[in-house]
XYZ file of C-alpha atoms in Angstrom:
202
model
C -0.016 -0.010 0.002
C 2.990 2.285 0.479
C 3.446 2.404 -3.316
C -0.165 3.531 -3.816
C 0.285 6.196 -1.121
C 3.345 7.571 -2.942
C 1.431 7.565 -6.217
C -1.528 9.302 -4.552
C 0.843 11.972 -3.237
C 2.291 12.535 -6.705
C -1.206 12.840 -8.207
C -2.229 15.270 -5.430
C 0.777 17.428 -6.296
C -0.122 17.325 -9.968
C -3.748 18.210 -9.187
C -2.738 21.160 -6.970
C -0.407 22.502 -9.643
C -3.131 22.218 -12.270
C -5.620 24.117 -10.066
C -3.119 26.889 -9.382
C -2.350 27.447 -13.058
C -3.506 30.597 -14.847
C -6.278 29.460 -17.252
C -4.708 31.623 -19.940
C -1.480 29.578 -19.632
C -2.598 25.966 -18.904
C 1.011 24.647 -18.989
C 2.410 27.259 -16.621
C 3.370 25.349 -13.445
C 4.350 28.192 -11.105
C 2.343 29.943 -8.400
C 3.910 33.180 -9.638
C 1.827 34.852 -12.329
C 3.160 34.336 -15.848
C 4.283 37.593 -17.433
C 5.436 36.578 -20.926
C 7.674 39.586 -21.567
C 9.345 42.320 -19.551
C 8.057 45.765 -20.554
C 10.834 48.207 -21.452
C 8.935 50.987 -19.681
C 8.882 48.914 -16.474
C 12.673 48.770 -16.245
C 13.979 51.840 -18.132
C 13.190 55.487 -17.533
C 16.197 56.770 -19.434
C 16.324 58.242 -22.967
C 14.848 56.398 -25.924
C 17.141 53.556 -26.973
C 16.559 54.164 -30.702
C 19.055 52.303 -32.891
C 20.934 51.044 -29.789
C 18.438 48.182 -29.730
C 20.163 46.656 -32.773
C 23.621 48.340 -32.754
C 24.696 46.999 -29.392
C 25.624 43.698 -31.013
C 28.168 45.431 -33.211
C 30.233 46.687 -30.260
C 32.621 43.982 -29.009
C 33.128 45.656 -25.617
C 29.378 45.966 -25.056
C 28.628 42.406 -26.064
C 31.362 41.064 -23.762
C 30.094 43.147 -20.853
C 26.447 42.186 -21.495
C 27.460 38.526 -21.399
C 29.190 39.043 -18.053
C 26.410 41.129 -16.479
C 23.563 38.913 -17.613
C 25.153 35.786 -16.077
C 23.477 35.066 -12.782
C 26.763 33.716 -11.421
C 28.174 37.289 -11.573
C 27.523 38.878 -8.137
C 25.489 42.083 -8.288
C 28.131 44.206 -6.550
C 30.669 43.083 -9.139
C 28.179 43.744 -11.923
C 27.436 47.265 -10.649
C 31.146 48.026 -10.399
C 31.667 46.870 -14.004
C 28.833 49.133 -15.167
C 30.365 52.164 -13.461
C 33.828 51.469 -14.877
C 32.415 51.041 -18.367
C 30.447 54.297 -18.221
C 33.314 56.409 -16.907
C 34.012 59.090 -19.533
C 32.537 62.153 -21.212
C 28.809 62.857 -20.953
C 28.250 62.251 -24.677
C 30.076 58.922 -24.653
C 28.382 57.950 -21.402
C 24.865 58.393 -22.803
C 25.645 56.501 -26.009
C 27.359 53.653 -24.160
C 24.634 53.500 -21.517
C 21.975 53.099 -24.167
C 23.980 50.362 -25.909
C 24.624 48.533 -22.663
C 21.022 48.599 -21.467
C 19.710 47.628 -24.895
C 21.986 44.590 -24.762
C 20.971 43.664 -21.262
C 17.267 44.054 -22.037
C 17.564 41.873 -25.147
C 19.729 39.214 -23.512
C 17.893 38.922 -20.192
C 14.501 38.869 -21.920
C 15.742 35.998 -24.111
C 17.066 34.124 -21.035
C 13.731 34.623 -19.301
C 11.792 33.301 -22.276
C 14.045 30.265 -22.478
C 13.506 29.458 -18.791
C 9.755 29.911 -19.066
C 9.472 27.762 -22.175
C 11.486 25.073 -20.363
C 9.128 25.193 -17.386
C 6.120 24.705 -19.623
C 7.795 21.760 -21.351
C 8.407 20.113 -17.982
C 4.840 20.858 -16.924
C 3.533 18.986 -19.972
C 5.757 16.031 -19.109
C 4.503 16.125 -15.511
C 0.903 15.998 -16.695
C 1.670 12.993 -18.910
C 3.540 11.324 -16.040
C 0.606 11.954 -13.681
C -1.755 10.322 -16.147
C 0.516 7.285 -16.441
C 0.867 6.978 -12.644
C -2.908 7.176 -12.285
C -3.490 4.398 -14.828
C -0.783 2.159 -13.295
C -2.131 2.733 -9.776
C -5.500 1.427 -10.923
C -3.788 -1.554 -12.603
C -1.832 -2.265 -9.403
C -4.958 -2.235 -7.274
C -6.603 -4.681 -9.688
C -3.558 -6.983 -9.629
C -3.444 -6.902 -5.796
C -7.144 -7.841 -5.605
C -6.997 -10.593 -8.252
C -7.501 -14.217 -7.384
C -5.144 -15.950 -7.869
C -2.696 -13.096 -7.266
C 0.356 -12.881 -9.545
C 3.018 -11.677 -7.101
C 5.656 -11.287 -9.855
C 3.431 -8.860 -11.776
C 2.510 -7.019 -8.551
C 6.193 -6.555 -7.647
C 7.180 -5.481 -11.145
C 4.447 -2.839 -11.367
C 5.066 -1.726 -7.771
C 8.728 -1.124 -8.525
C 7.857 0.697 -11.747
C 5.419 2.982 -9.866
C 7.971 3.710 -7.167
C 10.512 4.756 -9.800
C 8.086 6.842 -11.800
C 6.726 8.564 -8.661
C 10.220 9.462 -7.467
C 11.032 11.000 -10.869
C 7.774 12.927 -10.689
C 8.579 14.235 -7.175
C 12.177 15.164 -8.146
C 10.919 17.105 -11.170
C 8.358 18.872 -8.978
C 11.112 20.043 -6.596
C 13.217 21.312 -9.499
C 10.236 23.162 -11.010
C 9.554 24.940 -7.693
C 13.181 26.121 -7.635
C 13.243 27.181 -11.305
C 9.952 29.076 -10.896
C 11.974 31.661 -8.956
C 14.353 32.294 -11.877
C 12.178 34.606 -14.061
C 11.616 36.851 -11.049
C 15.349 36.892 -10.330
C 16.000 37.917 -13.934
C 13.442 40.732 -13.696
C 15.104 41.992 -10.508
C 18.553 41.808 -12.056
C 17.489 43.755 -15.128
C 15.742 46.387 -13.017
C 18.735 46.812 -10.692
C 21.236 47.093 -13.551
C 19.008 49.507 -15.404
C 18.804 51.694 -12.320
C 22.613 51.745 -11.958
C 23.065 52.633 -15.641
C 20.550 55.498 -15.353
C 22.215 56.784 -12.168
C 25.582 56.851 -13.938
C 24.079 58.881 -16.779
C 22.858 61.624 -14.416
């Protein structure tokens, strides 16, 4: 019966996640609301980016710095210091460079965010399929356990399979809960870096 209890727990988790989902985004597994894209106006109050939105990729220094700053492994204090060092210079250069740098960060972090969110929805679909399979196999196991005569070999084989599948389901659920925090962390990083860039322009 322990196997069926594990399976029931996995199905309860799946059911709770399904109920919590935004009906507009049926595959979104997080309790956090899904915001598909970051609005530029929400994170940037500086001058219009204009052609910086495409030209930032042509500047080797900017692309290298954007890569460093957008990496979550780069501590924020180190990232802020790098922004200040990069924007040291004349007012004209500072504005142009600031626009290029933020355009690159906005583009890159938005892309990272979309990639994470798409991955979460892929895993959510797999979890739904796994829950359906666990449900079907739980019913099969109950039937095998109640059968007369009882085939213990089949009961053991299906029990072991259910244990394995339920553990995979639970492990994925734990990972999803952790990864659900990532889009918010990316939002916060972009907002914080945008604020530093704007402060350096003043």
